[in-house]
Coordinates of C-alpha atoms in Angstrom, one line a residue:
Chain A
M1 CA -54.6 -25.0 29.4
S2 CA -51.6 -27.3 29.0
P3 CA -52.1 -30.7 27.5
N4 CA -51.3 -32.3 30.9
T5 CA -53.9 -30.2 32.7
A6 CA -56.4 -31.2 29.9
A7 CA -55.6 -34.9 30.5
I8 CA -56.0 -34.6 34.3
L9 CA -59.4 -32.8 33.7
G10 CA -60.3 -35.5 31.2
L11 CA -59.6 -38.2 33.9
V12 CA -61.7 -36.3 36.4
F13 CA -64.5 -36.0 33.9
L14 CA -64.2 -39.7 33.1
F15 CA -64.5 -40.6 36.8
L16 CA -67.5 -38.2 37.2
L17 CA -69.3 -39.8 34.3
M18 CA -68.7 -43.3 35.7
A19 CA -69.8 -42.2 39.2
F20 CA -73.1 -41.1 37.6
G21 CA -73.5 -44.6 36.4
I22 CA -72.7 -44.1 32.7
P23 CA -71.3 -47.4 31.5
V24 CA -67.5 -47.4 31.6
S25 CA -67.1 -47.9 27.8
F26 CA -69.5 -45.0 27.0
A27 CA -67.7 -42.8 29.5
M28 CA -64.3 -43.5 28.0
I29 CA -65.5 -42.9 24.4
L30 CA -67.1 -39.6 25.5
A31 CA -64.2 -38.3 27.6
G32 CA -61.7 -39.4 24.9
F33 CA -63.6 -37.8 22.1
L34 CA -64.1 -34.5 23.9
G35 CA -60.4 -34.5 25.0
S36 CA -59.1 -35.2 21.5
A37 CA -61.4 -32.5 20.2
Y38 CA -59.9 -30.0 22.6
L39 CA -56.3 -31.0 22.1
I40 CA -56.2 -31.6 18.4
S41 CA -59.4 -30.6 16.6
I42 CA -63.0 -31.6 16.3
D43 CA -62.5 -33.0 12.9
A44 CA -59.6 -35.2 14.1
A45 CA -61.6 -36.3 17.1
I46 CA -64.5 -37.3 14.8
Y47 CA -62.1 -39.2 12.6
V48 CA -60.6 -41.0 15.5
L49 CA -64.1 -41.9 16.7
A50 CA -65.5 -43.3 13.5
T51 CA -62.3 -45.2 12.4
N52 CA -61.7 -46.6 15.8
V53 CA -65.2 -47.9 16.3
W54 CA -65.0 -49.7 12.9
D55 CA -61.4 -50.8 13.4
Q56 CA -62.0 -52.4 16.8
F57 CA -65.2 -54.1 15.9
S58 CA -63.7 -55.5 12.7
S59 CA -60.3 -56.4 14.2
Y60 CA -59.1 -60.0 13.7
G61 CA -57.2 -59.6 16.9
L62 CA -60.4 -59.1 18.8
S63 CA -62.2 -61.9 17.1
V64 CA -60.6 -64.1 19.7
I65 CA -62.9 -62.7 22.4
P66 CA -66.3 -64.0 21.2
L67 CA -64.7 -67.4 20.5
F68 CA -63.1 -67.8 23.9
V69 CA -66.2 -66.6 25.7
L70 CA -68.3 -69.0 23.6
M71 CA -66.0 -71.9 24.7
G72 CA -66.5 -71.1 28.4
Q73 CA -70.3 -70.6 27.9
I74 CA -70.7 -73.9 26.2
A75 CA -68.7 -75.6 28.9
Y76 CA -70.8 -73.8 31.4
H77 CA -74.1 -75.1 29.9
S78 CA -73.0 -78.6 29.2
G79 CA -72.5 -80.1 32.6
I80 CA -68.7 -80.3 32.4
T81 CA -68.4 -78.8 35.9
E82 CA -70.5 -81.6 37.4
R83 CA -68.1 -84.3 36.2
L84 CA -65.1 -82.3 37.2
Y85 CA -66.6 -81.9 40.7
N86 CA -67.3 -85.6 41.0
A87 CA -63.8 -86.5 39.9
A88 CA -62.2 -84.1 42.4
Y89 CA -64.6 -85.4 45.0
T90 CA -63.6 -89.0 44.8
W91 CA -59.9 -88.1 45.1
V92 CA -59.9 -85.4 47.9
G93 CA -63.4 -85.6 49.3
R94 CA -62.4 -87.6 52.3
L95 CA -59.6 -85.4 53.5
P96 CA -60.2 -82.8 56.2
G97 CA -62.1 -80.0 54.4
G98 CA -62.4 -82.3 51.4
L99 CA -65.4 -80.7 49.9
A100 CA -63.9 -77.3 50.0
S101 CA -60.8 -78.7 48.4
T102 CA -62.9 -80.4 45.8
T103 CA -64.5 -77.0 45.1
I104 CA -61.1 -75.4 44.6
L105 CA -59.8 -78.2 42.4
A106 CA -62.9 -78.4 40.2
S107 CA -62.8 -74.5 39.9
A108 CA -59.2 -74.7 38.7
G109 CA -60.2 -77.4 36.2
F110 CA -63.1 -75.4 34.9
A111 CA -60.9 -72.3 34.8
S112 CA -58.6 -74.1 32.4
I113 CA -61.3 -74.0 29.8
C114 CA -63.3 -70.9 30.8
G115 CA -61.9 -67.4 31.0
S116 CA -64.4 -65.7 33.3
N117 CA -64.6 -65.6 37.0
S118 CA -68.3 -65.1 37.3
A119 CA -69.1 -68.1 35.1
T120 CA -66.7 -70.2 37.2
T121 CA -68.2 -69.0 40.4
A122 CA -71.8 -69.5 39.3
T123 CA -71.3 -72.9 37.8
M124 CA -69.3 -74.2 40.8
G125 CA -71.6 -72.7 43.3
T126 CA -74.7 -74.4 42.1
I127 CA -73.0 -77.8 42.5
A128 CA -70.7 -77.3 45.5
L129 CA -72.8 -75.2 47.9
P130 CA -75.7 -77.7 48.4
E131 CA -73.1 -80.5 48.9
M132 CA -71.2 -78.6 51.5
K133 CA -74.5 -77.7 53.2
R134 CA -75.4 -81.4 53.3
Y135 CA -72.2 -82.2 55.1
K136 CA -72.7 -79.3 57.5
Y137 CA -69.7 -77.3 56.4
N138 CA -68.9 -74.1 58.1
Q139 CA -70.7 -71.4 56.0
A140 CA -67.8 -69.1 55.8
L141 CA -65.6 -71.9 54.5
S142 CA -68.0 -73.2 52.0
T143 CA -69.1 -69.9 50.5
G144 CA -65.5 -68.5 50.7
S145 CA -64.1 -71.5 48.8
V146 CA -66.6 -71.1 46.0
A147 CA -66.1 -67.4 45.6
I148 CA -62.3 -67.6 45.8
G149 CA -62.2 -70.6 43.5
G150 CA -64.1 -68.5 41.0
T151 CA -61.2 -66.0 40.8
L152 CA -59.1 -68.8 39.3
G153 CA -61.3 -68.3 36.2
V154 CA -59.3 -65.2 35.4
V155 CA -55.9 -66.3 36.6
I156 CA -55.7 -69.6 34.9
P157 CA -55.7 -69.4 31.1
P158 CA -57.7 -68.9 28.9
S159 CA -58.7 -65.7 30.4
V160 CA -60.7 -62.8 28.9
V161 CA -58.9 -60.3 31.2
L162 CA -55.5 -61.4 29.8
I163 CA -56.8 -61.0 26.3
I164 CA -57.9 -57.5 27.0
I165 CA -54.6 -56.5 28.6
A166 CA -52.7 -58.1 25.7
V167 CA -54.8 -56.2 23.1
Q168 CA -54.4 -52.9 25.0
T169 CA -50.7 -53.2 25.5
K170 CA -49.9 -54.9 22.2
Q171 CA -48.5 -58.0 23.9
S172 CA -48.8 -61.6 22.7
I173 CA -52.0 -63.3 24.0
I174 CA -50.2 -66.6 23.9
Q175 CA -47.3 -65.4 26.0
L176 CA -49.6 -64.0 28.6
F177 CA -51.6 -67.2 28.7
I178 CA -48.6 -69.4 29.1
A179 CA -47.1 -67.0 31.7
N180 CA -50.1 -67.4 33.9
I181 CA -50.1 -71.2 34.1
V182 CA -47.5 -71.5 36.9
P183 CA -49.0 -68.7 39.1
G184 CA -52.4 -70.2 38.6
V185 CA -51.2 -73.6 39.7
I186 CA -49.4 -72.1 42.7
L187 CA -52.5 -70.1 43.7
T188 CA -54.6 -73.3 43.5
G189 CA -52.0 -75.1 45.7
L190 CA -52.1 -72.3 48.2
F191 CA -55.9 -72.3 48.4
L192 CA -55.8 -76.1 49.0
A193 CA -53.2 -75.7 51.6
T194 CA -55.3 -73.0 53.3
V195 CA -58.3 -75.3 53.4
F196 CA -56.3 -78.2 54.7
W197 CA -54.6 -76.1 57.4
L198 CA -57.9 -74.5 58.6
C199 CA -59.6 -77.9 58.8
I200 CA -56.7 -79.6 60.6
R201 CA -56.7 -76.9 63.2
N202 CA -60.5 -77.0 63.5
P203 CA -62.0 -80.2 62.1
G204 CA -65.5 -78.9 62.8
L205 CA -65.1 -76.4 59.9
G206 CA -65.2 -79.1 57.2
P207 CA -65.8 -82.7 58.1
P208 CA -64.4 -85.2 55.7
G209 CA -66.7 -86.9 53.1
P210 CA -67.2 -90.6 52.6
R211 CA -64.3 -92.9 51.7
T212 CA -64.0 -93.9 48.0
G213 CA -62.4 -97.0 46.6
M214 CA -59.5 -97.0 44.0
R215 CA -61.9 -98.3 41.3
E216 CA -64.2 -95.4 41.9
K217 CA -61.2 -93.0 41.8
L218 CA -60.0 -94.3 38.5
L219 CA -63.4 -94.3 36.9
S220 CA -64.1 -90.8 38.0
L221 CA -61.1 -89.6 36.0
S222 CA -63.1 -90.0 32.8
G223 CA -64.9 -86.8 33.9
V224 CA -61.5 -85.0 33.8
V225 CA -60.4 -86.4 30.4
E226 CA -62.6 -84.2 28.3
T227 CA -61.5 -81.1 30.1
M228 CA -57.9 -82.1 29.8
I229 CA -58.3 -82.7 26.1
L230 CA -59.9 -79.3 25.6
F231 CA -57.2 -77.6 27.7
L232 CA -54.3 -79.4 25.9
L233 CA -55.9 -78.7 22.5
V234 CA -56.3 -75.0 23.2
I235 CA -53.4 -74.0 25.4
G236 CA -51.1 -76.7 24.2
G237 CA -51.9 -75.8 20.6
L238 CA -51.1 -72.2 21.3
Y239 CA -47.9 -73.1 23.1
A240 CA -46.8 -75.3 20.3
G241 CA -47.6 -72.6 17.7
W242 CA -50.2 -74.7 15.9
F243 CA -52.7 -72.0 15.8
T244 CA -53.5 -68.3 16.4
P245 CA -55.5 -67.4 19.5
T246 CA -58.6 -66.9 17.4
E247 CA -58.2 -70.4 16.0
A248 CA -57.6 -71.8 19.5
G249 CA -60.8 -70.2 20.6
A250 CA -62.7 -71.6 17.7
A251 CA -61.3 -75.1 18.1
G252 CA -62.0 -74.9 21.8
S253 CA -65.7 -73.8 21.3
F254 CA -66.1 -76.5 18.7
G255 CA -64.5 -79.1 21.0
A256 CA -66.8 -78.1 23.9
L257 CA -69.8 -78.3 21.6
V258 CA -68.8 -81.7 20.4
I259 CA -68.3 -82.9 24.0
G260 CA -71.6 -81.4 25.2
V261 CA -73.6 -83.0 22.3
A262 CA -71.8 -86.3 22.6
R263 CA -72.5 -86.5 26.3
G264 CA -76.2 -85.6 25.5
K265 CA -75.9 -82.8 28.1
L266 CA -76.2 -79.8 25.8
S267 CA -79.7 -79.2 24.5
F268 CA -80.5 -76.8 21.6
K269 CA -82.1 -74.5 24.1
Q270 CA -78.9 -74.4 26.3
F271 CA -76.8 -73.9 23.2
V272 CA -78.9 -70.8 22.2
R273 CA -78.6 -69.6 25.8
A274 CA -74.8 -69.9 25.5
I275 CA -74.8 -68.0 22.2
A276 CA -77.0 -65.2 23.7
E277 CA -74.8 -64.8 26.7
T278 CA -71.7 -64.9 24.5
I279 CA -72.8 -62.1 22.2
R280 CA -73.7 -59.9 25.2
I281 CA -70.4 -60.4 26.9
S282 CA -68.4 -60.0 23.7
S283 CA -70.2 -56.9 22.7
M284 CA -69.6 -55.4 26.1
V285 CA -65.9 -56.3 26.1
V286 CA -65.2 -55.1 22.5
L287 CA -66.9 -51.8 23.2
L288 CA -64.9 -51.5 26.4
I289 CA -61.7 -51.9 24.3
A290 CA -62.9 -49.4 21.7
G291 CA -63.5 -47.0 24.5
A292 CA -60.1 -47.7 26.1
V293 CA -58.4 -47.1 22.7
I294 CA -60.2 -43.8 22.1
F295 CA -59.5 -42.6 25.6
G296 CA -55.9 -43.9 25.4
R297 CA -55.4 -41.9 22.2
F298 CA -56.4 -38.8 24.0
L299 CA -54.0 -39.6 26.9
T300 CA -51.2 -40.4 24.5
V301 CA -51.6 -37.0 22.7
S302 CA -51.6 -35.3 26.0
R303 CA -48.3 -37.1 26.9
L304 CA -49.4 -37.3 30.5
P305 CA -48.7 -41.0 31.0
F306 CA -45.1 -40.6 29.7
E307 CA -44.5 -37.4 31.7
L308 CA -45.8 -39.1 34.7
A309 CA -43.5 -42.0 34.1
D310 CA -40.5 -39.7 33.6
W311 CA -41.4 -37.8 36.7
V312 CA -41.7 -40.9 38.8
V313 CA -38.4 -42.2 37.4
S314 CA -36.7 -38.9 38.2
L315 CA -37.8 -39.1 41.8
N316 CA -35.2 -41.8 42.3
V317 CA -37.3 -43.8 44.7
P318 CA -36.8 -47.6 44.7
R319 CA -38.8 -49.0 41.9
A320 CA -40.3 -51.6 44.2
A321 CA -41.9 -48.8 46.2
V322 CA -43.5 -47.4 43.0
L323 CA -44.7 -50.9 42.1
L324 CA -46.2 -51.3 45.6
V325 CA -48.1 -48.0 45.2
V326 CA -49.4 -49.0 41.8
L327 CA -50.5 -52.4 43.1
M328 CA -52.2 -50.7 46.0
I329 CA -54.1 -48.5 43.6
Y330 CA -55.2 -51.6 41.7
L331 CA -56.2 -53.3 44.9
I332 CA -58.2 -50.4 46.2
G333 CA -59.6 -49.6 42.7
G334 CA -60.6 -53.2 42.3
C335 CA -62.6 -53.0 45.6
F336 CA -64.8 -50.3 44.3
V337 CA -64.9 -50.6 40.5
D338 CA -65.5 -53.5 38.2
A339 CA -62.1 -55.2 37.7
M340 CA -62.3 -55.2 33.9
G341 CA -63.5 -51.6 33.8
F342 CA -60.8 -50.5 36.1
L343 CA -58.1 -52.3 34.2
V344 CA -58.9 -50.8 30.8
V345 CA -59.1 -47.3 32.3
T346 CA -55.8 -47.5 34.1
I347 CA -53.6 -49.5 31.7
P348 CA -52.9 -46.5 29.4
I349 CA -51.7 -44.6 32.6
F350 CA -49.7 -47.2 34.4
F351 CA -48.3 -49.4 31.7
P352 CA -45.9 -46.8 30.4
L353 CA -44.8 -46.3 34.0
A354 CA -44.0 -50.0 34.5
E355 CA -42.1 -50.0 31.3
A356 CA -40.1 -46.9 32.2
L357 CA -39.2 -48.6 35.5
G358 CA -37.8 -51.5 33.5
Y359 CA -40.4 -54.1 34.7
D360 CA -41.0 -57.0 32.3
P361 CA -44.4 -56.4 30.7
V362 CA -45.4 -60.0 31.0
W363 CA -44.5 -60.2 34.6
Y364 CA -46.2 -56.9 35.3
T365 CA -49.4 -58.1 33.6
V366 CA -49.4 -61.3 35.7
M367 CA -49.1 -59.1 38.9
I368 CA -51.9 -56.6 38.0
T369 CA -54.1 -59.5 36.9
L370 CA -53.7 -61.2 40.3
V371 CA -54.3 -57.9 42.2
T372 CA -57.4 -56.8 40.2
T373 CA -58.8 -60.3 40.4
M374 CA -58.9 -60.0 44.1
G375 CA -61.3 -57.1 43.6
A376 CA -63.9 -59.7 42.6
V377 CA -63.9 -61.0 46.2
T378 CA -63.2 -57.9 48.3
P379 CA -65.9 -55.6 49.8
P380 CA -67.9 -53.6 48.9
V381 CA -68.1 -54.5 45.2
G382 CA -67.2 -58.2 45.0
V383 CA -68.9 -59.8 42.0
N384 CA -68.3 -63.3 43.1
V385 CA -69.6 -62.6 46.5
Y386 CA -72.9 -61.5 45.1
I387 CA -73.1 -64.5 42.9
V388 CA -72.5 -66.8 45.9
S389 CA -74.9 -64.8 47.9
A390 CA -77.6 -65.2 45.3
L391 CA -77.1 -69.0 45.4
T392 CA -77.3 -69.1 49.2
P393 CA -79.8 -66.5 50.3
D394 CA -79.7 -67.7 53.9
V395 CA -76.0 -66.9 54.3
N396 CA -75.1 -63.4 55.4
I397 CA -72.9 -61.4 53.0
G398 CA -70.6 -60.6 55.9
T399 CA -70.0 -64.4 56.4
I400 CA -69.0 -64.8 52.8
F401 CA -66.5 -62.0 53.0
R402 CA -65.2 -63.5 56.2
G403 CA -64.8 -66.8 54.4
I404 CA -62.9 -65.1 51.7
S405 CA -60.6 -63.3 54.0
L406 CA -59.2 -66.7 55.0
F407 CA -57.9 -67.2 51.5
L408 CA -56.5 -63.7 50.9
V409 CA -53.3 -64.7 52.6
A410 CA -52.8 -67.2 49.8
Y411 CA -53.1 -64.4 47.3
A412 CA -50.5 -62.3 49.2
V413 CA -48.1 -65.3 49.4
C414 CA -48.5 -65.8 45.7
L415 CA -47.8 -62.2 44.9
V416 CA -44.7 -62.2 47.2
L417 CA -43.4 -65.4 45.6
L418 CA -43.8 -63.7 42.1
I419 CA -41.9 -60.7 43.3
I420 CA -39.0 -62.8 44.7
F421 CA -39.0 -65.2 41.8
P422 CA -40.2 -63.5 38.7
E423 CA -39.1 -66.6 36.8
L424 CA -42.2 -68.4 38.1
A425 CA -44.1 -66.4 35.5
L426 CA -41.4 -65.8 32.9
Y427 CA -39.8 -69.2 32.5
L428 CA -42.5 -71.0 30.5
P429 CA -43.2 -68.2 28.0
R430 CA -39.4 -68.1 27.3
T431 CA -39.3 -71.8 26.5
M432 CA -41.7 -71.0 23.6
L433 CA -39.2 -69.1 21.6
Chain B
M1 CA -87.9 -56.3 17.9
F2 CA -85.2 -54.4 16.1
N3 CA -82.5 -55.3 18.5
R4 CA -83.7 -58.9 18.9
G5 CA -83.5 -59.2 15.2
L6 CA -79.9 -57.9 15.2
A7 CA -79.0 -60.2 18.0
F8 CA -80.3 -63.1 16.0
V9 CA -78.0 -62.2 13.2
A10 CA -75.2 -61.7 15.7
G11 CA -75.7 -65.2 17.0
L12 CA -75.7 -66.8 13.6
S13 CA -72.6 -64.8 12.7
L14 CA -70.9 -66.2 15.9
V15 CA -71.6 -69.7 14.9
A16 CA -70.4 -69.0 11.3
M17 CA -67.2 -67.5 12.7
M18 CA -66.5 -70.7 14.7
L19 CA -67.3 -73.0 11.7
V20 CA -65.3 -70.9 9.2
T21 CA -62.3 -70.9 11.5
V22 CA -62.5 -74.6 12.2
G23 CA -63.1 -75.3 8.6
E24 CA -60.1 -73.4 7.5
M25 CA -57.9 -75.3 10.0
V26 CA -59.2 -78.6 8.7
S27 CA -58.6 -77.7 5.1
R28 CA -55.2 -76.4 6.0
M29 CA -54.4 -79.8 7.5
F30 CA -55.1 -81.2 4.1
G31 CA -52.8 -78.8 2.5
K32 CA -55.4 -76.5 1.1
P33 CA -55.4 -73.2 3.0
M34 CA -58.2 -70.9 2.2
A35 CA -57.1 -67.4 1.4
G36 CA -58.8 -64.5 3.0
T37 CA -60.3 -66.4 6.0
I38 CA -58.8 -63.9 8.3
E39 CA -60.8 -61.1 6.6
V40 CA -64.0 -63.1 6.7
I41 CA -63.6 -63.9 10.4
A42 CA -62.9 -60.2 11.2
W43 CA -66.1 -59.1 9.4
L44 CA -68.1 -61.8 11.1
A45 CA -66.7 -60.7 14.4
A46 CA -67.7 -57.2 13.6
L47 CA -71.2 -58.4 12.9
T48 CA -71.3 -60.6 16.1
T49 CA -70.2 -57.8 18.4
A50 CA -71.8 -54.7 16.7
F51 CA -75.2 -56.3 16.2
A52 CA -75.3 -57.3 19.8
L53 CA -74.7 -53.8 21.2
G54 CA -78.3 -52.9 21.6
Y55 CA -79.3 -56.3 22.8
T56 CA -76.6 -56.0 25.5
Q57 CA -78.0 -52.7 26.6
M58 CA -81.5 -54.2 26.8
H59 CA -80.0 -56.6 29.4
Q60 CA -78.0 -53.8 31.1
G61 CA -74.9 -55.7 30.0
H62 CA -72.6 -52.7 29.5
V63 CA -70.5 -52.6 32.7
S64 CA -71.2 -49.6 34.8
I65 CA -70.5 -48.6 38.4
D66 CA -73.6 -48.3 40.6
L67 CA -71.7 -47.8 43.8
F68 CA -72.9 -44.2 44.2
T69 CA -76.2 -44.2 42.3
S70 CA -77.5 -47.3 44.1
R71 CA -77.7 -45.2 47.3
L72 CA -79.9 -42.6 45.8
S73 CA -83.7 -42.6 46.3
S74 CA -85.5 -44.2 43.4
R75 CA -86.8 -40.8 42.2
T76 CA -83.4 -39.2 42.2
R77 CA -82.0 -42.2 40.5
A78 CA -84.6 -41.9 37.8
M79 CA -83.6 -38.3 37.3
V80 CA -79.9 -39.3 37.1
N81 CA -80.8 -42.0 34.6
I82 CA -82.6 -39.5 32.5
A83 CA -79.3 -37.6 32.2
V84 CA -77.2 -40.7 31.7
Y85 CA -79.4 -42.2 29.0
S86 CA -79.9 -38.9 27.1
V87 CA -76.1 -38.3 27.0
S88 CA -75.5 -41.9 26.1
A89 CA -78.2 -42.0 23.4
A90 CA -76.9 -38.7 21.9
L91 CA -73.3 -40.1 21.9
F92 CA -74.3 -43.2 20.0
M93 CA -76.4 -41.3 17.6
I94 CA -73.3 -39.2 16.8
I95 CA -71.2 -42.4 16.5
T96 CA -73.8 -44.1 14.3
W97 CA -73.8 -41.0 12.0
H98 CA -70.1 -40.8 11.7
V99 CA -69.5 -44.5 11.2
F100 CA -72.2 -44.2 8.5
K101 CA -70.3 -41.3 6.9
H102 CA -67.0 -43.2 7.2
A103 CA -68.7 -46.0 5.2
G104 CA -69.6 -43.5 2.6
V105 CA -66.1 -42.3 2.3
L106 CA -64.8 -45.9 1.9
K107 CA -67.4 -46.4 -0.8
R108 CA -66.5 -43.3 -2.7
T109 CA -62.7 -44.0 -2.6
G110 CA -63.4 -47.6 -3.6
S111 CA -61.3 -49.0 -0.8
L112 CA -60.7 -52.8 -1.0
S113 CA -59.7 -55.4 1.5
E114 CA -56.0 -56.4 1.6
T115 CA -56.2 -60.1 0.7
M116 CA -59.4 -60.8 -1.1
R117 CA -59.5 -57.4 -2.8
V118 CA -63.3 -57.0 -2.2
I119 CA -65.2 -53.9 -1.1
V120 CA -65.2 -53.3 2.6
Y121 CA -67.8 -50.6 3.0
P122 CA -71.0 -52.7 3.3
W123 CA -69.6 -54.1 6.6
V124 CA -69.0 -50.6 7.8
Y125 CA -72.6 -49.8 7.1
L126 CA -73.6 -52.8 9.1
V127 CA -71.5 -51.7 12.1
S128 CA -73.2 -48.4 11.9
L129 CA -76.5 -50.2 12.0
G130 CA -75.4 -52.0 15.1
C131 CA -74.5 -48.7 16.7
A132 CA -78.0 -47.4 15.7
G133 CA -79.5 -50.4 17.6
L134 CA -77.6 -49.3 20.7
A135 CA -78.7 -45.7 20.3
L136 CA -82.3 -46.9 20.0
A137 CA -82.0 -49.1 23.1
L138 CA -80.6 -46.2 25.0
F139 CA -83.3 -43.9 23.8
L140 CA -85.9 -46.4 25.0
D141 CA -84.2 -46.6 28.4
F142 CA -84.3 -42.8 28.4
L143 CA -88.1 -42.8 27.9
K144 CA -88.4 -45.5 30.5
S145 CA -86.6 -43.4 33.1
C146 CA -88.7 -40.3 32.1
R147 CA -91.8 -42.3 32.8
Q148 CA -90.3 -43.6 36.1
A149 CA -89.4 -40.1 37.2
F150 CA -92.8 -38.7 36.4
T151 CA -94.7 -41.6 37.8
L152 CA -92.9 -41.5 41.0
E153 CA -93.6 -37.7 41.3
G154 CA -97.3 -38.4 41.5
G155 CA -98.4 -40.1 38.4
K156 CA -99.8 -37.0 36.6
G157 CA -97.0 -36.5 34.2
S158 CA -96.6 -40.1 33.4
R159 CA -98.1 -39.9 30.0
A160 CA -95.8 -37.2 28.7
C161 CA -92.8 -39.5 28.2
S162 CA -94.2 -42.9 28.4
G163 CA -94.3 -43.8 24.7
D164 CA -94.6 -47.3 23.7
Q165 CA -91.4 -48.8 24.8
K166 CA -91.9 -52.3 23.6
E167 CA -92.2 -51.3 20.1
G168 CA -89.0 -51.0 18.2
R169 CA -87.1 -53.2 20.7

């Protein structure tokens, strides 16, 4: 059996394992281990296994993960969202669809200090959904805006998904964070435009909220200040080169902790809950990366990704067509498989391809992040949809998906903009050097 | 109990990681960088994530795809789970053992860390302990699905595999 055949069989085996419900990380470790044992030797495979498990768990580069997750978790448990929501509410609440816009803006704000889409959705949903119900918002619009707003958690830095891609592809976490700022802002703007447009055309969808005075508006900004400070400290500090990503994560968690305690909103019990949640997520993510590295080693030895890349290049089809196919694969894969799991499995296969085609790795990362993030809101497996559905048991899941579909155009427009103007993603990271 | 204990240490280690990192930044601001912080943080990160492996499994926190298995009848699903958990438990027993052996190799060769020049192997033993926690959690899940499969069959065989699942967790 040629190494390429072995690699293809390895991939089939991996997907079979995952289909049976074996956790993605375990499946990658097992398939990678058996594959390396076949292609090299059992001793080499054992060595790869033992050293990689130790290396990944004790990697300084990965220590950034628990710290950024902790920052988001502390923010999640310390009522920051509520204040963001109130601030956004006083500013845009009285526009058509104002509460939906409030939800989107507050989600974007929370996303700037939290790197997870499920945390963003859950925290925003608990506050925004009852409000929108009170003002008799259309259910599709209200649930859709919460679920889609949650996806900003991944797109706007800090983002755990970006950290994983950076680690897997040996890119700079800082560059990827900075590159995602403008696309995140554009996406937020497009979501807001969508809400506004829908509610102008059909005012019944989202009636405006009560009018607020200037004094109230200005006072509400104090709720944004703490988030701004955290964001500027973390992302600004990274951009300015003050600290490493790990240090930024630690400073951010510490800052969130100080804010939570100072505001009297973070009890010891909530702090412990944040810690427990953080160690669970981090452990899952680091094992996922260890699995990806072990499986990636097997694929590298088989040379399949490189030969695939060479083959595609030799086909002489326009590279945009290849990119489209790859993005479609991510889109479809993201619909069925957990976005993070799908990314770690496919990166070793498609990343060499994107490089061979001459795409900028940073830009390509922004693109696949956007596309896989959509997976969190597309049927049948849309994490955010299930979170929203758990928060509003009376709303049909189909209604939530319908609400989301209103916003998918915004995603498409953002992707097209990035294809036409790659500089939208690439300009800011370049100014760092 | 075992995995909860490990998770407790993992939590402490996470807090320590944050404090050490922030502490180093502060002391650096005062012109006194602490050498070797990077190594300490990396080891604490290892403790944080490895010691939480089993605890994560207890909460079914390792990402998996249930798109296909969720459509099976509960009995078939229990049977599939028996296979899934036995394979996974075996895998992590192997990993535990080889990481343990790797620690032994580092101990014998007297391998030292790069900056602080201190022994590394105790941390490797600890990571192996974390993997053992995961293997244990998976084994208990295996017993649980055995019990489910047999109970669902008619209840007669339920004793064969039931074990005492709470113990050891």
